[in-house]
Short mmCIF file of C-alpha atoms and ligand atoms in Angstrom, two decimals:
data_model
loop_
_atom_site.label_atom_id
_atom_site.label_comp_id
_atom_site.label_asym_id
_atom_site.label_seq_id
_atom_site.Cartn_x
_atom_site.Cartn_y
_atom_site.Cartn_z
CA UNK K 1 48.50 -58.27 198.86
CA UNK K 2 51.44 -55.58 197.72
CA UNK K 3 54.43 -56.98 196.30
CA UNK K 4 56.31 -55.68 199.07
CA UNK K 5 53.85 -57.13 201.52
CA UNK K 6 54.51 -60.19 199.27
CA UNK K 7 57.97 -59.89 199.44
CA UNK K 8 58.40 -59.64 203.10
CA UNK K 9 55.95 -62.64 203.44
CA UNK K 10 58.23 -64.56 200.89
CA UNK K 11 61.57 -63.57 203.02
CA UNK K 12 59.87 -64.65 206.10
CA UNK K 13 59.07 -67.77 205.27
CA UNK K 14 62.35 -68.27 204.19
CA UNK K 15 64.09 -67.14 208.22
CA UNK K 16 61.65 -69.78 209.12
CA UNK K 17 62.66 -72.27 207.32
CA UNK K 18 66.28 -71.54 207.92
CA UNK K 19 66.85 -75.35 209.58
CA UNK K 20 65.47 -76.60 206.30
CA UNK K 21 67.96 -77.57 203.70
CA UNK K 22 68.88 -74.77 201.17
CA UNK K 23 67.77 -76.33 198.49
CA UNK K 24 63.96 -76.61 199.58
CA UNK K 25 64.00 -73.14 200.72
CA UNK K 26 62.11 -71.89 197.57
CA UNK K 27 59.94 -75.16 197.00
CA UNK K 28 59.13 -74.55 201.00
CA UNK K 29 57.79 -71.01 199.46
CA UNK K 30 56.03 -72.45 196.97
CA UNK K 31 53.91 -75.14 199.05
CA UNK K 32 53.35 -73.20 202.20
CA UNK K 33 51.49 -70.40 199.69
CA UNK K 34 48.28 -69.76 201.60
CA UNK K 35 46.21 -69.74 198.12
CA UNK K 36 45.97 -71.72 195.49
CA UNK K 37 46.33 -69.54 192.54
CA UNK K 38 48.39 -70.55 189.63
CA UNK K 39 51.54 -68.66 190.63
CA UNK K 40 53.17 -65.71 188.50
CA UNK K 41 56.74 -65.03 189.44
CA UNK K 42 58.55 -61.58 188.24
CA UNK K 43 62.24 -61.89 187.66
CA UNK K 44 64.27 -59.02 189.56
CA UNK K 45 67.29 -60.43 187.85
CA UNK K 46 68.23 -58.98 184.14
CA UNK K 47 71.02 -62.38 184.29
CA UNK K 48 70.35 -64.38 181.60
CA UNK K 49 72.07 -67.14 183.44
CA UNK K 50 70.07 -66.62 186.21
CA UNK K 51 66.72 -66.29 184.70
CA UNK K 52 67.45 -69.51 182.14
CA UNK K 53 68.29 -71.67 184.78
CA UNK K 54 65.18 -70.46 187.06
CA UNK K 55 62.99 -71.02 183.96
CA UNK K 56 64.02 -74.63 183.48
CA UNK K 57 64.13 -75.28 186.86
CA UNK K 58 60.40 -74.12 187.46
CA UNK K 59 59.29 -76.25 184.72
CA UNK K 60 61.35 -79.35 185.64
CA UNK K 61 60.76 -79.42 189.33
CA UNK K 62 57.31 -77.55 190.34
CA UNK K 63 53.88 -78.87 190.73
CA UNK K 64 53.24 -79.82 186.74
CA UNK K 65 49.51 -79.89 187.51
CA UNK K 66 49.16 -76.39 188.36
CA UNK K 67 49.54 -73.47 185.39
CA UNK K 68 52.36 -71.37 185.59
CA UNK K 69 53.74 -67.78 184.34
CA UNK K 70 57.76 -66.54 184.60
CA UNK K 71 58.42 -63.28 182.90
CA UNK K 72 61.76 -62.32 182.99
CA UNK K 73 64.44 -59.56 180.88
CA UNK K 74 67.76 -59.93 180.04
CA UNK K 75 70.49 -57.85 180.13
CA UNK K 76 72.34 -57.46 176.55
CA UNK K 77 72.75 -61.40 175.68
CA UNK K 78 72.64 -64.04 172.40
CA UNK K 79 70.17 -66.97 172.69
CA UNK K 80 70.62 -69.75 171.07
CA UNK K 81 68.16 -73.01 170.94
CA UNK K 82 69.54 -76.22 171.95
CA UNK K 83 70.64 -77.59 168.95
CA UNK K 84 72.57 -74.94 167.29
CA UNK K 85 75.87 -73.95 166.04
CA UNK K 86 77.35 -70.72 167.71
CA UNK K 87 79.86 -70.67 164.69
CA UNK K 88 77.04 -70.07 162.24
CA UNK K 89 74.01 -68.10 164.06
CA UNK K 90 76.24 -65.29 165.69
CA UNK K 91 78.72 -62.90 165.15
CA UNK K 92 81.06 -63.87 167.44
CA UNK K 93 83.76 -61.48 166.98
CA UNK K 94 80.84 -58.70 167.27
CA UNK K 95 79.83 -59.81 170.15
CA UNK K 96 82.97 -60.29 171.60
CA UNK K 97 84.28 -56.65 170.96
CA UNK K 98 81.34 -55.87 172.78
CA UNK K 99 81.63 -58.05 175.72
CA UNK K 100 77.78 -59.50 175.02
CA UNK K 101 77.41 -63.43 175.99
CA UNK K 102 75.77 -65.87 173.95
CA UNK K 103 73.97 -68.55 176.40
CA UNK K 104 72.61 -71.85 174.71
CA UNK K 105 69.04 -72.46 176.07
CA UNK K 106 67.90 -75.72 177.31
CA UNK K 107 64.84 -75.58 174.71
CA UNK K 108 65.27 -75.72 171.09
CA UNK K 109 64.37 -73.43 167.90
CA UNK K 110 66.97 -70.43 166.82
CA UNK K 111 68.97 -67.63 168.09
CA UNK K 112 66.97 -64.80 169.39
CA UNK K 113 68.44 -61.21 170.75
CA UNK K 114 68.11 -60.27 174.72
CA UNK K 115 68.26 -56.38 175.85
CA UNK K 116 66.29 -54.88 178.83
CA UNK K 117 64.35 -53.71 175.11
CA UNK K 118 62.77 -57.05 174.78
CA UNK K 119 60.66 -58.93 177.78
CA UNK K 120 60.54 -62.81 178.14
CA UNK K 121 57.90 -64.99 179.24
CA UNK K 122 56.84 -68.73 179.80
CA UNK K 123 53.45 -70.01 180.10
CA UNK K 124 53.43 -73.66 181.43
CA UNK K 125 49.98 -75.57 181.84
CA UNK K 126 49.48 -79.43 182.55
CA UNK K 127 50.05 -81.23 179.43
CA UNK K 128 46.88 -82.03 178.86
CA UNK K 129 45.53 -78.47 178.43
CA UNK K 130 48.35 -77.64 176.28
CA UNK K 131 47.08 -75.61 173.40
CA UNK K 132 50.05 -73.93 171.70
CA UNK K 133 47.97 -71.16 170.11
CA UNK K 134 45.45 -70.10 173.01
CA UNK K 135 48.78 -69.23 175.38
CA UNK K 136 50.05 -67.13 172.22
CA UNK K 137 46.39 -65.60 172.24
CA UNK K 138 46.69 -64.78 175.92
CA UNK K 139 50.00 -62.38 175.07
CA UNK K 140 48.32 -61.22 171.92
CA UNK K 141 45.41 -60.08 173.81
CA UNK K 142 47.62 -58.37 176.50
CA UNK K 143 49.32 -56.72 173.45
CA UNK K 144 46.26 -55.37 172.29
CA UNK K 145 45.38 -54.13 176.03
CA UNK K 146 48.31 -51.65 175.42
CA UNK K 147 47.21 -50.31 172.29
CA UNK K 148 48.65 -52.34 168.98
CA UNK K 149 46.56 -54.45 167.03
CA UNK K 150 48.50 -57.60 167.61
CA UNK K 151 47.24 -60.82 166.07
CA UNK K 152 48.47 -64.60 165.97
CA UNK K 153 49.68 -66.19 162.58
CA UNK K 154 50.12 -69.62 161.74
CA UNK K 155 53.05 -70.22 163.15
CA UNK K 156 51.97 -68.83 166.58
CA UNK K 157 54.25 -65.69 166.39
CA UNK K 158 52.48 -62.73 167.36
CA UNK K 159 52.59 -60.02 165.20
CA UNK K 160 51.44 -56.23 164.08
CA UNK K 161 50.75 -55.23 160.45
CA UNK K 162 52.91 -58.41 159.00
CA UNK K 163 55.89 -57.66 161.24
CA UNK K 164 56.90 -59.94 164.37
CA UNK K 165 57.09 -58.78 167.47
CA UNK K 166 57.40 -61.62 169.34
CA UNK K 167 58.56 -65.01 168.55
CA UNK K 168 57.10 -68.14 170.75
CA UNK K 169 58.85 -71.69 170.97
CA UNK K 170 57.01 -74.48 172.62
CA UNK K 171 58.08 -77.84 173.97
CA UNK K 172 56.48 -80.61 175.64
CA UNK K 173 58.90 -81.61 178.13
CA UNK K 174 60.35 -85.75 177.34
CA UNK K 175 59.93 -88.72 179.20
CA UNK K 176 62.68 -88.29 181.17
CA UNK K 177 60.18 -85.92 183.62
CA UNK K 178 57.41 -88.38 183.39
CA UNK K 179 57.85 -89.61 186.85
CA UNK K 180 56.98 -86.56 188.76
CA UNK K 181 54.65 -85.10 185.97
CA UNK K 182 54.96 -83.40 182.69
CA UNK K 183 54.16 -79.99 182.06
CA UNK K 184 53.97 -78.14 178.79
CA UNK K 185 55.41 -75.41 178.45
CA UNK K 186 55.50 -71.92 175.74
CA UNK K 187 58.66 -69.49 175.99
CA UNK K 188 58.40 -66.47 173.77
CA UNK K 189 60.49 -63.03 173.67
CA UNK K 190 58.17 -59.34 172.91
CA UNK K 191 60.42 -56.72 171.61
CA UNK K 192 59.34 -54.05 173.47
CA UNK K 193 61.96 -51.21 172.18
CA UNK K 194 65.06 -53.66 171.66
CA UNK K 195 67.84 -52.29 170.08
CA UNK K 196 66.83 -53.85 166.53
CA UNK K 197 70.29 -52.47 164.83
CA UNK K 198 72.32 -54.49 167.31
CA UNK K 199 69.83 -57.20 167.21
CA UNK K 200 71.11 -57.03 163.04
CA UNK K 201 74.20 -56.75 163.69
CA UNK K 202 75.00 -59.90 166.43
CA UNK K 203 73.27 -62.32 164.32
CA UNK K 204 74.27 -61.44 160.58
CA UNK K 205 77.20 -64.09 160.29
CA UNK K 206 78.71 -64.46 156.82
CA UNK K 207 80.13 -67.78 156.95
CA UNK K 208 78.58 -69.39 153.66
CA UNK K 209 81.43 -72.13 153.61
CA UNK K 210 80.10 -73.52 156.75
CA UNK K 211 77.55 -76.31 156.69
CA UNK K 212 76.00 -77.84 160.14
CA UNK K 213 73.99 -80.42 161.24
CA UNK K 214 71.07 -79.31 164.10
CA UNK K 215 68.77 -76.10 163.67
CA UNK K 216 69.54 -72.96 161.64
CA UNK K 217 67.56 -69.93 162.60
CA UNK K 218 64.35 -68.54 160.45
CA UNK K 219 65.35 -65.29 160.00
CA UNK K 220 62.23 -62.45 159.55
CA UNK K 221 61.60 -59.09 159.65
CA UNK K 222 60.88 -57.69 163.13
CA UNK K 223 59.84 -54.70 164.82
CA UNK K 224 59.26 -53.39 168.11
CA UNK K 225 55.85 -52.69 170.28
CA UNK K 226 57.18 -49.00 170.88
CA UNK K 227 56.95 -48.50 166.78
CA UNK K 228 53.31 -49.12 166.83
CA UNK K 229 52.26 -47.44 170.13
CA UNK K 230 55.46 -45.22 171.73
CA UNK K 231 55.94 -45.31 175.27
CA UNK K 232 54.92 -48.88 175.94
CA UNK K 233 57.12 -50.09 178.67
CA UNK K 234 57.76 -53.39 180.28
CA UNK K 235 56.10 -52.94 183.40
CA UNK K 236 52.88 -51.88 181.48
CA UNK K 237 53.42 -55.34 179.60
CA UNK K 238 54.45 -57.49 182.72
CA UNK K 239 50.68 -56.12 183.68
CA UNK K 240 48.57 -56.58 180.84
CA UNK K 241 50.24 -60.10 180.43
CA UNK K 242 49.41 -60.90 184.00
CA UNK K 243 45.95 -59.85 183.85
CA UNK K 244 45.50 -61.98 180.81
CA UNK K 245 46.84 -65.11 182.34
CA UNK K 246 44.55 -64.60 185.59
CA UNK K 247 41.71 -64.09 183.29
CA UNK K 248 42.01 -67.56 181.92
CA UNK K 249 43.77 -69.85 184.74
CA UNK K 250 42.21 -67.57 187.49
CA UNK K 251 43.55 -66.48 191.13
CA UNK K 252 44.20 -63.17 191.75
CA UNK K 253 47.18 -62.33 193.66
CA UNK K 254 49.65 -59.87 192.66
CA UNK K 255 53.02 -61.69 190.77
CA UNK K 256 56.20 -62.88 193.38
CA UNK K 257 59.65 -60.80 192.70
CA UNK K 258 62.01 -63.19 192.41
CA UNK K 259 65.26 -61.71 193.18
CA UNK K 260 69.09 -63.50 192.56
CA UNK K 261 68.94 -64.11 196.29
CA UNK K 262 66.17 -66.36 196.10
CA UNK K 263 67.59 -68.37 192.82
CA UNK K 264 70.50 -68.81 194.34
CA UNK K 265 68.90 -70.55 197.90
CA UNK K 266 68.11 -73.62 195.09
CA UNK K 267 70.68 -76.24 194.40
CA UNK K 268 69.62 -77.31 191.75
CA UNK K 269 69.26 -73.38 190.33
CA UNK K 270 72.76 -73.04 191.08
CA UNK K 271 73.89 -75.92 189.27
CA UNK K 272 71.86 -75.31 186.55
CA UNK K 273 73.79 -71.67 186.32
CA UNK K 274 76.72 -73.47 186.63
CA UNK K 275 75.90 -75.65 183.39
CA UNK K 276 74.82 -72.94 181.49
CA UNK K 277 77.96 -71.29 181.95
CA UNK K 278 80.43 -74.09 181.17
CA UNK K 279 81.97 -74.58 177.93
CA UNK K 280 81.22 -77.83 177.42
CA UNK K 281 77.40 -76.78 177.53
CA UNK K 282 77.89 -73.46 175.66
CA UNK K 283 79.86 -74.56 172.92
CA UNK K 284 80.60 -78.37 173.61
CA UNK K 285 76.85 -78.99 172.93
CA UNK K 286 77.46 -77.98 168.58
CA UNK K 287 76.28 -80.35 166.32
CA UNK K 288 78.49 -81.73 164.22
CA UNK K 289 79.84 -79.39 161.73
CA UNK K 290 82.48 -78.80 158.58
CA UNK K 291 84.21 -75.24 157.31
CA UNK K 292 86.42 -74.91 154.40
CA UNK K 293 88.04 -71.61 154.45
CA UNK K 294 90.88 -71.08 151.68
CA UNK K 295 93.45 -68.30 151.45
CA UNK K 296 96.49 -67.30 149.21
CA UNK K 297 99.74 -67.83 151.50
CA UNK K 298 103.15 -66.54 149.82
CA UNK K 299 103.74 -70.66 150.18
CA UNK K 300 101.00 -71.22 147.77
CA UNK K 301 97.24 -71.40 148.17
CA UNK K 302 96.05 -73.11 151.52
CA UNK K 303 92.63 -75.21 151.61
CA UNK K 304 91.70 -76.12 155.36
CA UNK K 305 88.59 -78.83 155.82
CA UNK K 306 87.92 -78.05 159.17
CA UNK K 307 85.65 -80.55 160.90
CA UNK K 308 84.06 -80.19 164.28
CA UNK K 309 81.79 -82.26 166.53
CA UNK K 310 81.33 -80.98 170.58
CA UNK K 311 82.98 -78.02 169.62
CA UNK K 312 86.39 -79.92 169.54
CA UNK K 313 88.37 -80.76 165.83
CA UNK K 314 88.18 -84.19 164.62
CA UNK K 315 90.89 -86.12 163.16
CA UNK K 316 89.25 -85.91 159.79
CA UNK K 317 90.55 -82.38 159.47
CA UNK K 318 93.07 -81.39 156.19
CA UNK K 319 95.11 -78.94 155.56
CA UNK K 320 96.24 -78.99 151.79
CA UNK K 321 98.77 -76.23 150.31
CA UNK K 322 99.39 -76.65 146.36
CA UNK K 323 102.82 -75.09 147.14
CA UNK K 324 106.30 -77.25 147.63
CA UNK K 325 107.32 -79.50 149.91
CA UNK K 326 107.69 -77.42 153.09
CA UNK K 327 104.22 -76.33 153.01
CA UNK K 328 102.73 -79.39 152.36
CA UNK K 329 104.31 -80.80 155.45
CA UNK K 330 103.64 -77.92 157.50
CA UNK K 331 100.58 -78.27 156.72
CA UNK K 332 99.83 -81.68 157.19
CA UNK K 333 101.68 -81.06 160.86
CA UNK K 334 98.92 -78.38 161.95
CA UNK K 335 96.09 -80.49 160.88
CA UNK K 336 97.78 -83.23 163.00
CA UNK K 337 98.24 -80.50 166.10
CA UNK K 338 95.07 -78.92 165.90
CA UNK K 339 93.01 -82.42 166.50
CA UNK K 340 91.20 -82.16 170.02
CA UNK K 341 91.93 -78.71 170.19
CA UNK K 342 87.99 -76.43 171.15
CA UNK K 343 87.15 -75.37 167.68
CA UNK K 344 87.95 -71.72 167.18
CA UNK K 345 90.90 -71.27 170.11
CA UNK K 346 94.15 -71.91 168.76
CA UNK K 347 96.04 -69.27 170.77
CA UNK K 348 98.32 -71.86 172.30
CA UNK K 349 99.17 -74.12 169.66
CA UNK K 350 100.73 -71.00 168.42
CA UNK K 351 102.64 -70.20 171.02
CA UNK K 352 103.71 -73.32 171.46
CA UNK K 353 104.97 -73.66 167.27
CA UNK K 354 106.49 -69.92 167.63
CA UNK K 355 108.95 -71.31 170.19
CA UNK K 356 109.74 -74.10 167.71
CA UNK K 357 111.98 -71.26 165.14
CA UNK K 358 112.58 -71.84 161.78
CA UNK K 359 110.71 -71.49 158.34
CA UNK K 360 108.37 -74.75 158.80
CA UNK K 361 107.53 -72.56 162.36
CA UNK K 362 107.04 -69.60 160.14
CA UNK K 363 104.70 -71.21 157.91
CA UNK K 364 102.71 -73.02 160.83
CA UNK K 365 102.51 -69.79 163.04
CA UNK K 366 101.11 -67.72 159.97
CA UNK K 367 98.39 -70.56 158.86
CA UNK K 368 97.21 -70.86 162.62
CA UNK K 369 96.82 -66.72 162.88
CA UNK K 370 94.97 -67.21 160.14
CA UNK K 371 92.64 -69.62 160.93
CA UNK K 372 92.18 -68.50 164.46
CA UNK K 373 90.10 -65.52 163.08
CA UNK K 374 88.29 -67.38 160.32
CA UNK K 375 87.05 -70.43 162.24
N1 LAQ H 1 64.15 -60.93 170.65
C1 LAQ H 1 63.61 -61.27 169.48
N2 LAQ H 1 62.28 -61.29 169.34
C2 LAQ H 1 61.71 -61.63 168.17
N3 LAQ H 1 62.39 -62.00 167.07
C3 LAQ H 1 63.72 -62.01 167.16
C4 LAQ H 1 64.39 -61.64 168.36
N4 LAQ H 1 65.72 -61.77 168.16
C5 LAQ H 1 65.85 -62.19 166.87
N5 LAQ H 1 64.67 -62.33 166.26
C6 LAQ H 1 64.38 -62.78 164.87
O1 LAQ H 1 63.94 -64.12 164.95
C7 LAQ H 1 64.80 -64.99 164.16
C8 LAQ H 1 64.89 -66.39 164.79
O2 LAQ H 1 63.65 -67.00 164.65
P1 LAQ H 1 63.38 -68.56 164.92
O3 LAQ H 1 61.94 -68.79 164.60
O4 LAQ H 1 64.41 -69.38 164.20
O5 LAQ H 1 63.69 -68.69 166.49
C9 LAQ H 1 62.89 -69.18 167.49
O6 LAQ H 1 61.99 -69.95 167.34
C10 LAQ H 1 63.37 -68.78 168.83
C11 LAQ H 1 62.34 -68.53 169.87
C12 LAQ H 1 63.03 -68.46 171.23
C13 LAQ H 1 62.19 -67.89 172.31
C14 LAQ H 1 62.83 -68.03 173.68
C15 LAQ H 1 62.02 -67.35 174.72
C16 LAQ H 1 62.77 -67.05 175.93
S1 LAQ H 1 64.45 -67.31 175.76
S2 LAQ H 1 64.45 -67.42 173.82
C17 LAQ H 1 66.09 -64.23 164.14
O7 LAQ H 1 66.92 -64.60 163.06
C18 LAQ H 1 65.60 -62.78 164.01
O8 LAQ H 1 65.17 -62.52 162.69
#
């Protein structure tokens, strides 16, 4: 069947099931499939919002007994694992300037760099026929479909002539799913013809005097498919990775484009968008984490002990200043202010001391500029 045949079957079946509640629209799609074959969905969305919370929702919530492929891009985006600190994997004021989002993943591992360059995909198979380096075999076999010798090394990252091109993270879902099955599942990225300077740039961060608990990155070289063989595009990789997976789990229908529409016809989809955009996921999720940053203040020389856990400051914070008086106690007041304040946003604590006046204000204004751009 065409994808647009498949398309219009997939939109039908959603008009009938319009007395259905929303949120079993898509599993209604999923069960009333005439065939059995392991289904391959296509992402039309290049959200990583949307395509993160699809992901985790296909793995949490669809048959777990039935193999499963989701290949999706994202537009310009930061992805960070579970369990890291946005403070120390990214450049945030890089990607600020460039109005790029960082979205903390539900799976763990490091930060990894998103463009329309680089192509995503999961694999998820029963747990029993979980085999973390055959599904990295499939891809490396598509890979070589398209022309570069790609090969597996021993950490499963796929790879041409010593450089990655693809890095793989793999999970086994936790007991918390065992009840309606558990499914293991492979998430990798293929740098197709990413924008690799960028990809430097967003995750070079430079703060030494920052020391967290949870997962720091593994930084290594990395180049893209189009270095090796130019031209290679992501529709010719969608393909070859397709073909791959039907070789080995079988069936042989043509992938479903899933388009925002359809994401957004599942509660729990929505939600899960929802959560991946709050705060308290994004940053409130940090691992615990101090920062000293130092700097010579006409008041004498200023030592602040920052330390954070959620992404808010705990009481445990200093400020010190070796100068007189004044400064000591101005000091001591913003470590006092800044306690439950989000880590990094200090824009109205200042406000609020600039209204106080005088030179204790002075001195407190000037030490919270100052940390606002260093945290
Ligand atoms: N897009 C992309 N692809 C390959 N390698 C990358 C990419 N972006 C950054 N890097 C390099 O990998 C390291 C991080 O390696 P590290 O091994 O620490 O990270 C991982 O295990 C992450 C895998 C996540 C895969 C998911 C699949 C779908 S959503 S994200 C980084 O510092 C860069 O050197």
């Amino acid at each position: 069947m065409s994808i647009l045949r498949q398309l219009k079957v997939v939109r039908t079946a959603a008009l009938r099931s319009a007395q259905a509640p929303t949120a079993r629209v898509f599993s209604y799609q999923l069960s009333t499939k005439a065939s059995k074959d392991p289904p391959v969905y296509v992402s039309a969305s290049d959200c990583p919002y949307h395509n993160l919370a699809f992901e985790d929702w296909l793995f949490r919530k669809t048959d777990a007994s039935v193999p499963l492929l989701f290949i999706y891009r994202n537009a310009p985006s930061v992805i960070i694992g579970r369990n890291q600190n946005p403070w120390k994997e990214i450049n945030l004021r890089a990607l600020n300037t460039l109005g790029i989002p960082f979205v903390r993943r539900k799976s763990g591992g490091g930060t990894v760099y998103h463009d329309l360059g680089n192509t995503n995909y999961s694999v998820s198979v029963p747990r029993e026929s979980f085999d973390r380096r055959s599904n990295a075999e499939l891809v490396a076999a598509a890979v070589r479909a398209l022309g570069p010798p790609a090969y597996v090394n021993e950490r499963h990252d796929i790879c041409v002539d010593g450089y990655k091109i693809c890095l793989f993270f793999s999970s086994l879902f936790g007991s918390a799913y065992k009840i309606i099955g558990r499914r293991a599942y492979h998430h990798g990225t293929m740098l197709i013809s990413a924008k690799l300077d960028q990809l430097g740039d967003l995750l070079r961060n430079t703060k030494d005097t920052l020391t967290t608990k949870g997962v720091e990155s593994v930084r290594s070289p990395v180049r893209n498919l189009s270095h090796f063989t130019p031209g290679i595009a992501h529709e010719a990789f969608v393909g070859a990775t397709v073909r791959e997976f039907r070789k080995k789990y079988g069936g042989n229908e043509k992938p479903t484009i899933v388009g925002k529409d359809d994401m957004f016809r599942v509660e729990d989809v929505r939600k899960g968008i929802e959560e991946l955009q709050s705060w308290e996921w994004s940053h409130g999720q940090t691992p615990e984490f101090t920062h000293v940053l130092t700097r010579s203040f006409p008041w004498g020389a200023i030592t602040a002990h920052m330390h954070s856990k959620h992404g808010l400051i705990l009481d445990s914070t200093r400020i010190d200043c070796d100068g007189d008086t004044v400064c000591a106690e101005s000091c001591a007041a913003i470590g006092e202010e800044l306690v439950g304040s989000r880590y990094g946003d200090v824009s109205e604590l200042i406000s609020r001391v600039e209204g106080d006046g005088g030179e204790k204000a002075d001195i407190r204004s000037a030490v919270l500029r100052w940390l606002g751009e260093e945290m």
